[in-house]
mmCIF file of N, CA and C in Angstrom:
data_model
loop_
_atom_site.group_PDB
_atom_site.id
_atom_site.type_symbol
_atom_site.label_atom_id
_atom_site.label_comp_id
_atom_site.label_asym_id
_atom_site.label_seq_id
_atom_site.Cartn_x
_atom_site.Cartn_y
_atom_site.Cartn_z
ATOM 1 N N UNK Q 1 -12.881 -98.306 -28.834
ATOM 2 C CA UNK Q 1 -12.523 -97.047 -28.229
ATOM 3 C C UNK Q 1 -11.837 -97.326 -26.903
ATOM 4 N N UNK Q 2 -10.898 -96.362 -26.705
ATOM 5 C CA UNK Q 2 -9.770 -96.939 -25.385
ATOM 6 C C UNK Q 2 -10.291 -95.596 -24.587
ATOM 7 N N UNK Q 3 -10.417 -95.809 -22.958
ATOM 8 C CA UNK Q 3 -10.593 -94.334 -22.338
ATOM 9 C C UNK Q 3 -9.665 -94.693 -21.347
ATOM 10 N N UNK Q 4 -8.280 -94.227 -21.167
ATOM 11 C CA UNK Q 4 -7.310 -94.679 -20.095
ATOM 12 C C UNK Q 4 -7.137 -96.399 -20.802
ATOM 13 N N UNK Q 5 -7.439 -97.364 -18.942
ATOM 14 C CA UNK Q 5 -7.221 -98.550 -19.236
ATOM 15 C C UNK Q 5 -8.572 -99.507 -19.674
ATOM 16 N N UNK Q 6 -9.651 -98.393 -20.080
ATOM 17 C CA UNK Q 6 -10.947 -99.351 -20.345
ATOM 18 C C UNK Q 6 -10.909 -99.388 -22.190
ATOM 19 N N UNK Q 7 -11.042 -100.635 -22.251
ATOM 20 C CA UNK Q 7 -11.441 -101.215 -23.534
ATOM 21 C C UNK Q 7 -12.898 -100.861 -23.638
ATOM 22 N N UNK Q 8 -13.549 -100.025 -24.341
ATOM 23 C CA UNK Q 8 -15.125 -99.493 -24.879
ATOM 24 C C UNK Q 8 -15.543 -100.306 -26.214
ATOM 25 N N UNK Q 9 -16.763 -101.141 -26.224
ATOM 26 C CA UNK Q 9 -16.876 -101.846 -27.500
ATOM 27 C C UNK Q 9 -16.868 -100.586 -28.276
ATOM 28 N N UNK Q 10 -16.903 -101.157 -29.670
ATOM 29 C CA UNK Q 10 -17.612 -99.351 -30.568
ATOM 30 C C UNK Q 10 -19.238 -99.439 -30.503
ATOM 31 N N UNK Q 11 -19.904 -97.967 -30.214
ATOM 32 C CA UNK Q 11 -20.826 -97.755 -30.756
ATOM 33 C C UNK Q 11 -21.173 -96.540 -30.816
ATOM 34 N N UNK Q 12 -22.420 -95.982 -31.038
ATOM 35 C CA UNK Q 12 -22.371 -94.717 -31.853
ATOM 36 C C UNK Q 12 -22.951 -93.802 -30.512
ATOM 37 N N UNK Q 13 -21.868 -93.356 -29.831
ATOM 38 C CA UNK Q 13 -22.368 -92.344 -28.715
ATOM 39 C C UNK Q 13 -23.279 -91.250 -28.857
ATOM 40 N N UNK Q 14 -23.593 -90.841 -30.426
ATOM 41 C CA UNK Q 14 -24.424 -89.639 -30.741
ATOM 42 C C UNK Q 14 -25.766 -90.099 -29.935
ATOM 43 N N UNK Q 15 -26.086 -91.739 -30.014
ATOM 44 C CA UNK Q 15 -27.316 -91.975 -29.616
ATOM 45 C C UNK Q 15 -27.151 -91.858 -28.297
ATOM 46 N N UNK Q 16 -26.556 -91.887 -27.461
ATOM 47 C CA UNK Q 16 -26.504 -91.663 -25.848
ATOM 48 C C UNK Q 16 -27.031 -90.593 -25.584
ATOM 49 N N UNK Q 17 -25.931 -89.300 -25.994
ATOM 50 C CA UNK Q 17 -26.875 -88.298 -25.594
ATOM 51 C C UNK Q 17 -25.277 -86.958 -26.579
ATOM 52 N N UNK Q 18 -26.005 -85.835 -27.119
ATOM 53 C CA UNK Q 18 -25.049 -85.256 -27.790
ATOM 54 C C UNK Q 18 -24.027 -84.607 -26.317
ATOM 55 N N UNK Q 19 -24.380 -84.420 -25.510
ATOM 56 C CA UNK Q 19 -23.698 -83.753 -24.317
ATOM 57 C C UNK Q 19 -22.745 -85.334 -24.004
ATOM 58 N N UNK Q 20 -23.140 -86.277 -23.955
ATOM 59 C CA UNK Q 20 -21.888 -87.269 -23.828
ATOM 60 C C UNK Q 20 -21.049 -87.457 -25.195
ATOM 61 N N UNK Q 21 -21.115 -87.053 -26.427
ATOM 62 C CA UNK Q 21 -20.736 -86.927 -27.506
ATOM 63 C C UNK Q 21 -19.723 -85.995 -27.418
ATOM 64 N N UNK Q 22 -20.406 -84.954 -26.969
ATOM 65 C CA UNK Q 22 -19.424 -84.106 -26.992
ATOM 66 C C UNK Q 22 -18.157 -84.035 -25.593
ATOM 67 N N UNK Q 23 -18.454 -84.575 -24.750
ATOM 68 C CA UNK Q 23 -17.422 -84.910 -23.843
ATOM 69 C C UNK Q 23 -16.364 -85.713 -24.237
ATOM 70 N N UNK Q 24 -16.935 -87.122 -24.916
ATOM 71 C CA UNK Q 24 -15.937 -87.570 -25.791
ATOM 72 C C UNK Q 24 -14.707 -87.340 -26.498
ATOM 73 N N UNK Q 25 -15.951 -86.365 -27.263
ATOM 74 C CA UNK Q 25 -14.790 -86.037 -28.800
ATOM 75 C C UNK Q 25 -13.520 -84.514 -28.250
ATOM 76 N N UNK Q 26 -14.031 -84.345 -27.505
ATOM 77 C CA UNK Q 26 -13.499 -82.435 -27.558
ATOM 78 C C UNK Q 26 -12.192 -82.712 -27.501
ATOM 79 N N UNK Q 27 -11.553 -81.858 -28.252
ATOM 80 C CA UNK Q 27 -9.574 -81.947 -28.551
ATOM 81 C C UNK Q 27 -9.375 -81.640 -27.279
ATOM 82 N N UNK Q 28 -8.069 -82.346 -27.252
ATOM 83 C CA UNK Q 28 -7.305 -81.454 -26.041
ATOM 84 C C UNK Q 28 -7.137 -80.086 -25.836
ATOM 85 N N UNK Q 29 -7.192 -79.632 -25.140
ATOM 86 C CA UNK Q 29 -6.436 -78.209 -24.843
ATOM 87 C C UNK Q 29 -5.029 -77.748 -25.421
ATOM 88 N N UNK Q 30 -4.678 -76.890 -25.995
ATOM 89 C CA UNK Q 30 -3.431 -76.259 -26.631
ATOM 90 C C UNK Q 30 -2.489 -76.698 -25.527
ATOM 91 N N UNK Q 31 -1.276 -76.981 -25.580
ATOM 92 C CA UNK Q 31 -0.098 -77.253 -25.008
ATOM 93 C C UNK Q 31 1.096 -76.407 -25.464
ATOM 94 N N UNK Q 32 0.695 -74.819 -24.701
ATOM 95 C CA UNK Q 32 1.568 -73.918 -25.012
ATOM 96 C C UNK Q 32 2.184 -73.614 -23.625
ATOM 97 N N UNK Q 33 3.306 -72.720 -23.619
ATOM 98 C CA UNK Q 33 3.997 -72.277 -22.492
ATOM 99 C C UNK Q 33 2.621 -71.832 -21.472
ATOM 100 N N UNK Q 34 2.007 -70.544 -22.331
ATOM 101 C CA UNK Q 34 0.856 -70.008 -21.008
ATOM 102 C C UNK Q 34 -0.502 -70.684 -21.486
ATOM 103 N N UNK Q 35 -1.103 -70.768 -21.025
ATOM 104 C CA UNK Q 35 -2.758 -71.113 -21.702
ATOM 105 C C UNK Q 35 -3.433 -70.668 -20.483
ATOM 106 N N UNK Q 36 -5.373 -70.700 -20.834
ATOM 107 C CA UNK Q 36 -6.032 -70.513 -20.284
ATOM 108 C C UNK Q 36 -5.831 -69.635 -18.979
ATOM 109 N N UNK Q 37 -5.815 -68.148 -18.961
ATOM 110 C CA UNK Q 37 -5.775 -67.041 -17.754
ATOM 111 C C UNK Q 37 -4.255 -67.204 -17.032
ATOM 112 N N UNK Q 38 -2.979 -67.904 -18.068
ATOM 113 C CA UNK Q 38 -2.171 -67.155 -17.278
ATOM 114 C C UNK Q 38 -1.164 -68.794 -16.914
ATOM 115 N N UNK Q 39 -1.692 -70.158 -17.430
ATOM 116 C CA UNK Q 39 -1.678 -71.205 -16.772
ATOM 117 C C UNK Q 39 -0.433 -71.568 -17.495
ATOM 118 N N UNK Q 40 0.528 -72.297 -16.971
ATOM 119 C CA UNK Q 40 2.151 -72.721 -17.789
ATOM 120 C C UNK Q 40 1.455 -73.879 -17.516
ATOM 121 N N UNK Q 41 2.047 -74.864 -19.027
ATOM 122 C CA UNK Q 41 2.037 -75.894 -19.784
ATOM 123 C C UNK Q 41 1.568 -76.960 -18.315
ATOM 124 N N UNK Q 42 2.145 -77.151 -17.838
ATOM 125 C CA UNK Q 42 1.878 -78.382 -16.717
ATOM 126 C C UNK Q 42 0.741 -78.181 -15.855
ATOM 127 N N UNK Q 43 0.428 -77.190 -15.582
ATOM 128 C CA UNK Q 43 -0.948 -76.812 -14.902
ATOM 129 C C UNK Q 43 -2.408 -76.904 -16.073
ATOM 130 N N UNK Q 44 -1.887 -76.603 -17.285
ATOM 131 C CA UNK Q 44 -2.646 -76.822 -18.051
ATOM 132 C C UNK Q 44 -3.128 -78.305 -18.276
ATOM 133 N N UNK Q 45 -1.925 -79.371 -18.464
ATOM 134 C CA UNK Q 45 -1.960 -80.753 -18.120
ATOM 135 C C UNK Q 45 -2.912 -81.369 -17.290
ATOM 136 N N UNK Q 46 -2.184 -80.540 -16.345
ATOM 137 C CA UNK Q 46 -2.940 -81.117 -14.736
ATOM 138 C C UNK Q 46 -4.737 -80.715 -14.759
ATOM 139 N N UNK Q 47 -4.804 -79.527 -15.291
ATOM 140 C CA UNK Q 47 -6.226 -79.183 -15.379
ATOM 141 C C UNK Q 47 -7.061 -80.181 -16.386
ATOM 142 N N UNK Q 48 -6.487 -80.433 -17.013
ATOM 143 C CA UNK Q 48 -6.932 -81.285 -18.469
ATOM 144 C C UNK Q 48 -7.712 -82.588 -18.034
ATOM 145 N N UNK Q 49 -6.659 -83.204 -17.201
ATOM 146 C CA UNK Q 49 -6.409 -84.536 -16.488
ATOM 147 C C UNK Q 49 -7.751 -84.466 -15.894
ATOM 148 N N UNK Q 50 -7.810 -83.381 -14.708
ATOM 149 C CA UNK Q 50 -8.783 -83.769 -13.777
ATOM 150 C C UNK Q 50 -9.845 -83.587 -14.063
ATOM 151 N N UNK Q 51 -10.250 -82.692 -15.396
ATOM 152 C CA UNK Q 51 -11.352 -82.399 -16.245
ATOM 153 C C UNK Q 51 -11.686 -83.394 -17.150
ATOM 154 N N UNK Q 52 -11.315 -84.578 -17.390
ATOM 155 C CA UNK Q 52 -11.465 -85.986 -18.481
ATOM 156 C C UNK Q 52 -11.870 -86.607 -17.271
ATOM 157 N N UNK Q 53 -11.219 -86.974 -15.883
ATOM 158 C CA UNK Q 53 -11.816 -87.720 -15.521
ATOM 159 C C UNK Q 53 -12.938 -87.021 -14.768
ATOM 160 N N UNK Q 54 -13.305 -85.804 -14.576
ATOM 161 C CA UNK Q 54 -14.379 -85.944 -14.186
ATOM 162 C C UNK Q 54 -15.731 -85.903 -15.322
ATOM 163 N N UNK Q 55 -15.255 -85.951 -16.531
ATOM 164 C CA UNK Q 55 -15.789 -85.970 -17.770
ATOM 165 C C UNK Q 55 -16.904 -87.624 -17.858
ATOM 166 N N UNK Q 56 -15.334 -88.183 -17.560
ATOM 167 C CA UNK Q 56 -15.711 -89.624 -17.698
ATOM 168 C C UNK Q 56 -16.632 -90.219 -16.324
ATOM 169 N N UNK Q 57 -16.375 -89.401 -15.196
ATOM 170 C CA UNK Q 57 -17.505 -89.707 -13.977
ATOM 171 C C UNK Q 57 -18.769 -89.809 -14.727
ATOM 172 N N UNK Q 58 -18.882 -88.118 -15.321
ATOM 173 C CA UNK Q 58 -20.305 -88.090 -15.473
ATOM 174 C C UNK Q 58 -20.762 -88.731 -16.459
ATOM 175 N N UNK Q 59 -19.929 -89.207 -17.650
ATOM 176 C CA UNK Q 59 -20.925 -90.074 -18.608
ATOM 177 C C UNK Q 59 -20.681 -91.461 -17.971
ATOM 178 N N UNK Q 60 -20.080 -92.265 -17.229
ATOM 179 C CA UNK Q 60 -20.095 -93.179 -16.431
ATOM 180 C C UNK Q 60 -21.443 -93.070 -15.846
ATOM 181 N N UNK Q 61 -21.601 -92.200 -14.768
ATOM 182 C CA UNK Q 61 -23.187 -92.003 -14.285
ATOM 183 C C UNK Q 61 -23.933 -92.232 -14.951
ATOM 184 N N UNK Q 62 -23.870 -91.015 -16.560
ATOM 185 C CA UNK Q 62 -25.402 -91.151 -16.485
ATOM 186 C C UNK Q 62 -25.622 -92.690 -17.649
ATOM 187 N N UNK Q 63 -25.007 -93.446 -17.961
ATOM 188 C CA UNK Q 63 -24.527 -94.827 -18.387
ATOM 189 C C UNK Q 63 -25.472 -95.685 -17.560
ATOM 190 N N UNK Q 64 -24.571 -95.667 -16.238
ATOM 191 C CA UNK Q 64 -25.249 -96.720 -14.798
ATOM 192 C C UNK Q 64 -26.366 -95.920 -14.972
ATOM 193 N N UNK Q 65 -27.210 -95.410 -14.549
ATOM 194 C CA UNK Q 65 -28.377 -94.535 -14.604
ATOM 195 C C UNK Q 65 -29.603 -95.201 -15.353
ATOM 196 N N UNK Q 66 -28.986 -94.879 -16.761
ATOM 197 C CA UNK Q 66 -30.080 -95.615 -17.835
ATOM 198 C C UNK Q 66 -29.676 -97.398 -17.454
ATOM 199 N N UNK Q 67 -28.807 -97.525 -17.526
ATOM 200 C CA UNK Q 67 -28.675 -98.956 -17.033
ATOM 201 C C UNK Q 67 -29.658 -99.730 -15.620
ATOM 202 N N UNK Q 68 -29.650 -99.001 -14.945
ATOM 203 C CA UNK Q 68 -30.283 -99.005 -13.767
ATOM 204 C C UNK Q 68 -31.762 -99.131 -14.342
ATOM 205 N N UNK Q 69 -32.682 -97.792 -14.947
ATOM 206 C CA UNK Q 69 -33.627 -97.796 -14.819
ATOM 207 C C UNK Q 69 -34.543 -98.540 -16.103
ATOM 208 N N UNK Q 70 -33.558 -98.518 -16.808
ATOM 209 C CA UNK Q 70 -34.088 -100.020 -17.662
ATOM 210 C C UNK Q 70 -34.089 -101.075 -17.218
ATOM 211 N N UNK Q 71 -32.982 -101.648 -16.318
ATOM 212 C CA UNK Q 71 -33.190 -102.739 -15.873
ATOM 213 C C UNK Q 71 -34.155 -103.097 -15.072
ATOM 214 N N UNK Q 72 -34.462 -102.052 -14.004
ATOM 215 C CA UNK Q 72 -35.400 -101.647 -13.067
ATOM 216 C C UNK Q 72 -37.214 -101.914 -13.910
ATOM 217 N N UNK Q 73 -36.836 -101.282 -14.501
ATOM 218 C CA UNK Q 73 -38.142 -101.120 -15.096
ATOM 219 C C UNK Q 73 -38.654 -102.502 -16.035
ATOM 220 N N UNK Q 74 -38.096 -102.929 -16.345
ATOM 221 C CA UNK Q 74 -38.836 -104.212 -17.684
ATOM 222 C C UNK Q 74 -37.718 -105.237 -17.211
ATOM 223 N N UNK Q 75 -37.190 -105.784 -16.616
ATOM 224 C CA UNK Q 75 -36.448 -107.013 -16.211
ATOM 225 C C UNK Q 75 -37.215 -107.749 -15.250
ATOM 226 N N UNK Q 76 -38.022 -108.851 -15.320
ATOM 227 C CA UNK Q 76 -38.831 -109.451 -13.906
ATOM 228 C C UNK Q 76 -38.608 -110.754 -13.902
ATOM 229 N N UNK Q 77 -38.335 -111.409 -15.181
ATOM 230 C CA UNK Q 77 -38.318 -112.828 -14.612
ATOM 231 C C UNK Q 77 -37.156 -113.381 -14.728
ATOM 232 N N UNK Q 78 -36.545 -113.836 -13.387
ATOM 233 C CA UNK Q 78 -35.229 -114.463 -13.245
ATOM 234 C C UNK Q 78 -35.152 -115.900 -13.741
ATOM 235 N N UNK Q 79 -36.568 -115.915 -13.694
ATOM 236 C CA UNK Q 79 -36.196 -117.976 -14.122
ATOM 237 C C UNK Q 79 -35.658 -118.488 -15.195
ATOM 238 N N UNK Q 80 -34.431 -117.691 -16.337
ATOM 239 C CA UNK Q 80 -34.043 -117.514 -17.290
ATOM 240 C C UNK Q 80 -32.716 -117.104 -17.156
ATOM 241 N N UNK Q 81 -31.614 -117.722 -17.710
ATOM 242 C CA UNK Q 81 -30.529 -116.807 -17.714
ATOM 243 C C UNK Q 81 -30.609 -115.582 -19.202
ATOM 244 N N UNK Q 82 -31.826 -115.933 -20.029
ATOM 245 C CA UNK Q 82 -31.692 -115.257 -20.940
ATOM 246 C C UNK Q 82 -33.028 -114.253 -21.143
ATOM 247 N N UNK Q 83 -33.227 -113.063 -21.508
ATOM 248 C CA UNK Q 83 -33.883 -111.971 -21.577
ATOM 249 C C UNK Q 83 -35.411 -112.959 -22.150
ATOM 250 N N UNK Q 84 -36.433 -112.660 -21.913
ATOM 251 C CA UNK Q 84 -37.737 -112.943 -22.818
ATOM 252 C C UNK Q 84 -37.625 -112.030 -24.157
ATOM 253 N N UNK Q 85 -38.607 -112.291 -24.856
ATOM 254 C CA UNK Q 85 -38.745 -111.138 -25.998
ATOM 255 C C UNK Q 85 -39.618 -110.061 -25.622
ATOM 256 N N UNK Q 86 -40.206 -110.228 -24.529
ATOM 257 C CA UNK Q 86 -41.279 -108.801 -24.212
ATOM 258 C C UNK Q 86 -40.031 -107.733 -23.014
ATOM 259 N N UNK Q 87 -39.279 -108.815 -22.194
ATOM 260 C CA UNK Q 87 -38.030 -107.965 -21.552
ATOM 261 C C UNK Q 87 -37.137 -107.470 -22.759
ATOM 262 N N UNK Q 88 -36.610 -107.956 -23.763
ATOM 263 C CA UNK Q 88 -36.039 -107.397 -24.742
ATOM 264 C C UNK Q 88 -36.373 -106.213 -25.460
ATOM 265 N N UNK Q 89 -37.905 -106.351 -25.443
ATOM 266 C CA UNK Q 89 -38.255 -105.003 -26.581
ATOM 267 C C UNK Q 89 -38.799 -103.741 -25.232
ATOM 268 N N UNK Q 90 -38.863 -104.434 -24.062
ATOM 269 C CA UNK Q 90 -39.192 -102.794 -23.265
ATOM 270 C C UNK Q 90 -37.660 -102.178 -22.432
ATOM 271 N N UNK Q 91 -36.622 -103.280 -22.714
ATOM 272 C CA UNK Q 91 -35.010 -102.549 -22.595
ATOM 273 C C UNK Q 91 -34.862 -101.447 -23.966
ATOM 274 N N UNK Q 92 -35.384 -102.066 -24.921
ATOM 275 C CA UNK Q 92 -35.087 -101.285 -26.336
ATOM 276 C C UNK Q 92 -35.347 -100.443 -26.246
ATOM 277 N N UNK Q 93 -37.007 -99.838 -26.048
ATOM 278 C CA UNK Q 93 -37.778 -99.108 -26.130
ATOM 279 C C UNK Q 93 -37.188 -97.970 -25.026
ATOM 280 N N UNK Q 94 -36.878 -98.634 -23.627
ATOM 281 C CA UNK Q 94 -36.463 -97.874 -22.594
ATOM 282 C C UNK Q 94 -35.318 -96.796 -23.124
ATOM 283 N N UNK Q 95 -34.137 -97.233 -23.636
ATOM 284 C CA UNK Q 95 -33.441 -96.768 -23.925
ATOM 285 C C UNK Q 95 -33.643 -95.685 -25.123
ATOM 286 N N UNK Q 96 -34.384 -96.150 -26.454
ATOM 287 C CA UNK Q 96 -34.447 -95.651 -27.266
ATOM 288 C C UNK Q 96 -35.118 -93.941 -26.582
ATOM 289 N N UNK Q 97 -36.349 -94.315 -25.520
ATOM 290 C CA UNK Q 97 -37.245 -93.174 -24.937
ATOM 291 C C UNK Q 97 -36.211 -92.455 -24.060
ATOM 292 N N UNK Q 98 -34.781 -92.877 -23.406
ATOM 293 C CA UNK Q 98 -34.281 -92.232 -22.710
ATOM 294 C C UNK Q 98 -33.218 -91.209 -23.852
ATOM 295 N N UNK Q 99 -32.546 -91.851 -24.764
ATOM 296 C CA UNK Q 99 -31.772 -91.302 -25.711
ATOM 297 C C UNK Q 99 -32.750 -89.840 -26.107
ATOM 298 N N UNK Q 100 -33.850 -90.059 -26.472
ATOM 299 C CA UNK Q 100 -34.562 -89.038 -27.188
ATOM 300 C C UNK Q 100 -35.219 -88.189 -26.135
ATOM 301 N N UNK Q 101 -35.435 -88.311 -24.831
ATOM 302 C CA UNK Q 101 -35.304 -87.425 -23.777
ATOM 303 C C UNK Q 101 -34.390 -86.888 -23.892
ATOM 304 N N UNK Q 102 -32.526 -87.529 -23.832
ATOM 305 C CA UNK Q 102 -31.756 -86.417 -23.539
ATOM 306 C C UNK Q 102 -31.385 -86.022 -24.819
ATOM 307 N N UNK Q 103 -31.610 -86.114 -25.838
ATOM 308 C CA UNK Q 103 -31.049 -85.181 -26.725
ATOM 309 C C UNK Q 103 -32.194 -84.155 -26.836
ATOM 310 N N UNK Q 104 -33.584 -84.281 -26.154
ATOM 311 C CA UNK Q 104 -34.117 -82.875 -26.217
ATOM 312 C C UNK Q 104 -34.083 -82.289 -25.198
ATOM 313 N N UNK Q 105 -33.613 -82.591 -23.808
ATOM 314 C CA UNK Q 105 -33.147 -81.616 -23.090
ATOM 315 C C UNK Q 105 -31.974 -80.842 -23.453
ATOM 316 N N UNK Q 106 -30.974 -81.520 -23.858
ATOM 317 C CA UNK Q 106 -29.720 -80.811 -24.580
ATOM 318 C C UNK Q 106 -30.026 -80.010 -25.256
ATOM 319 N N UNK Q 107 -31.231 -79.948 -26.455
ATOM 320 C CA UNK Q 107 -31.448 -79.154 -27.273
ATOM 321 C C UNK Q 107 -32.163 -77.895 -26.500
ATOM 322 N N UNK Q 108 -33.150 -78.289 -25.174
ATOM 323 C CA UNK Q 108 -33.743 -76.988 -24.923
ATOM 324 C C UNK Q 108 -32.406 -76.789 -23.768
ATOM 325 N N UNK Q 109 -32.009 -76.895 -23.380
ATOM 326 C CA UNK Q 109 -30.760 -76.699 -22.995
ATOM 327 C C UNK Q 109 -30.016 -75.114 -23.755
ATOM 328 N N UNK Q 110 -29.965 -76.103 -24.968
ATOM 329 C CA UNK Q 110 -29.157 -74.718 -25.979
ATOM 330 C C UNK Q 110 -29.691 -73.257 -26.440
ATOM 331 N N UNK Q 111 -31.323 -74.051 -26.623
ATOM 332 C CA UNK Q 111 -32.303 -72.535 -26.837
ATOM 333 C C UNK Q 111 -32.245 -71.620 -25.347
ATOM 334 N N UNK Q 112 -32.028 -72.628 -24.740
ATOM 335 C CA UNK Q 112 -32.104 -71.950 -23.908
ATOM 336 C C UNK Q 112 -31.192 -70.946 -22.867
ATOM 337 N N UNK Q 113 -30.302 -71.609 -23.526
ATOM 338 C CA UNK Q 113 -28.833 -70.760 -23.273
ATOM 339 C C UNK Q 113 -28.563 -69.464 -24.056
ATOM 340 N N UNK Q 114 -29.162 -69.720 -25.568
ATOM 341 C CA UNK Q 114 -29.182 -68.703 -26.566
ATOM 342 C C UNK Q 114 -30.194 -67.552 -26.157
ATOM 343 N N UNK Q 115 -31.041 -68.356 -26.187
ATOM 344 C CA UNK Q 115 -32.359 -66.832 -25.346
ATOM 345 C C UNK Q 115 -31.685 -65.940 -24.483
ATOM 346 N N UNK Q 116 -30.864 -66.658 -23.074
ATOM 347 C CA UNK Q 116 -30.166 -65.771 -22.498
ATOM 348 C C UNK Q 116 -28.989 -64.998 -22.421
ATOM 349 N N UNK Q 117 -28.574 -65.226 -23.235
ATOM 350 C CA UNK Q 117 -27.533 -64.559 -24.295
ATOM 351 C C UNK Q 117 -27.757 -63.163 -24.615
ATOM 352 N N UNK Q 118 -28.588 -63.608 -25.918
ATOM 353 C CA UNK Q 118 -29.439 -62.615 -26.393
ATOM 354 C C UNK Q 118 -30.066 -61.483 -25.583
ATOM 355 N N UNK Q 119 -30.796 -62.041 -24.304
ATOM 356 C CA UNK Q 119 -31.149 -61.007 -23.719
ATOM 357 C C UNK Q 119 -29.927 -59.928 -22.901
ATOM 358 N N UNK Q 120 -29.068 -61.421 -22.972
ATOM 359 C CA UNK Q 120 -27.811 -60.025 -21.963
ATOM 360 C C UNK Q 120 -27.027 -59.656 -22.645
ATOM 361 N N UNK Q 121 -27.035 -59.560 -23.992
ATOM 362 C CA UNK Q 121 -26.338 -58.398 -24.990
ATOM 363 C C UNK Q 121 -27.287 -57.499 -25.028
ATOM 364 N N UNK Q 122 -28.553 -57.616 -24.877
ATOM 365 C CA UNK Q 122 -30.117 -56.620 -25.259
ATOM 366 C C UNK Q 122 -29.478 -55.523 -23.659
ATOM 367 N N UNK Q 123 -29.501 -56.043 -22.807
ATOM 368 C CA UNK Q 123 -29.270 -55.382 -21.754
ATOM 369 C C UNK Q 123 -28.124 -54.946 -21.799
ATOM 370 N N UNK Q 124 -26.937 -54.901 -22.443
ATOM 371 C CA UNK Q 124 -25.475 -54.060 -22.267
ATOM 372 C C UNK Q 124 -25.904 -53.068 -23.391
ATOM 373 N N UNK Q 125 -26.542 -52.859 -24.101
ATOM 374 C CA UNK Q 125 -26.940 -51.535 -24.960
ATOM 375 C C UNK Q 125 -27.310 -50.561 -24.636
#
């Protein structure tokens, strides 16, 4: 996977988190004369632009983040250039427990967006 000038090995971003999934994948924006409230083609560009990279800030972050606190957390002995097997399986584990944190915040995320929805169509009646 190419993002700009970074070479990305492949792997399966669903497991990261579906909110970095979906930053990923989302099409471009239409490239018509007006778009979005009025915007001619080049402003649309320009909006696009600065919205990918700040796309790519935030899954950059939250990347370093889990990177950080896995490492933080189960990495202790330096006297090795190579991982132990008990540092190996609590990086795994770390990650695996952080992936499945954020895909259920995402998910109550969504209920939870829907609940309020719901209630503010209940209230325009």
């Amino acid at each position: 996977m190419n993002i700009g000038n970074l070479k990305l090995p492949k792997c399966n971003f669903q497991l990261l988190s579906p909110v970095v999934t979906n930053i990923l994948d989302k099409d471009p924006l239409p490239h018509s004369t007006h778009n979005m409230d009025g915007l001619t083609a080049a402003e649309t560009r320009e909006l696009e632009q600065r919205m990918q990279k700040q796309q790519m800030k935030v899954f950059f972050g939250l990347f370093s983040n889990l990177v950080d606190h896995c490492f933080m957390s189960c990495i202790d002995d330096f006297t090795s250039k190579s991982l132990t097997s008990r540092e190996s399986g609590c990086v795994s584990r770390c990650v695996q427990k952080h992936m499945a944190l954020s895909q259920r915040l995402s998910e109550r995320f969504q209920e939870h967006n829907a609940q309020m929805n719901q209630q503010q169509q209940q209230g325009f009646r």
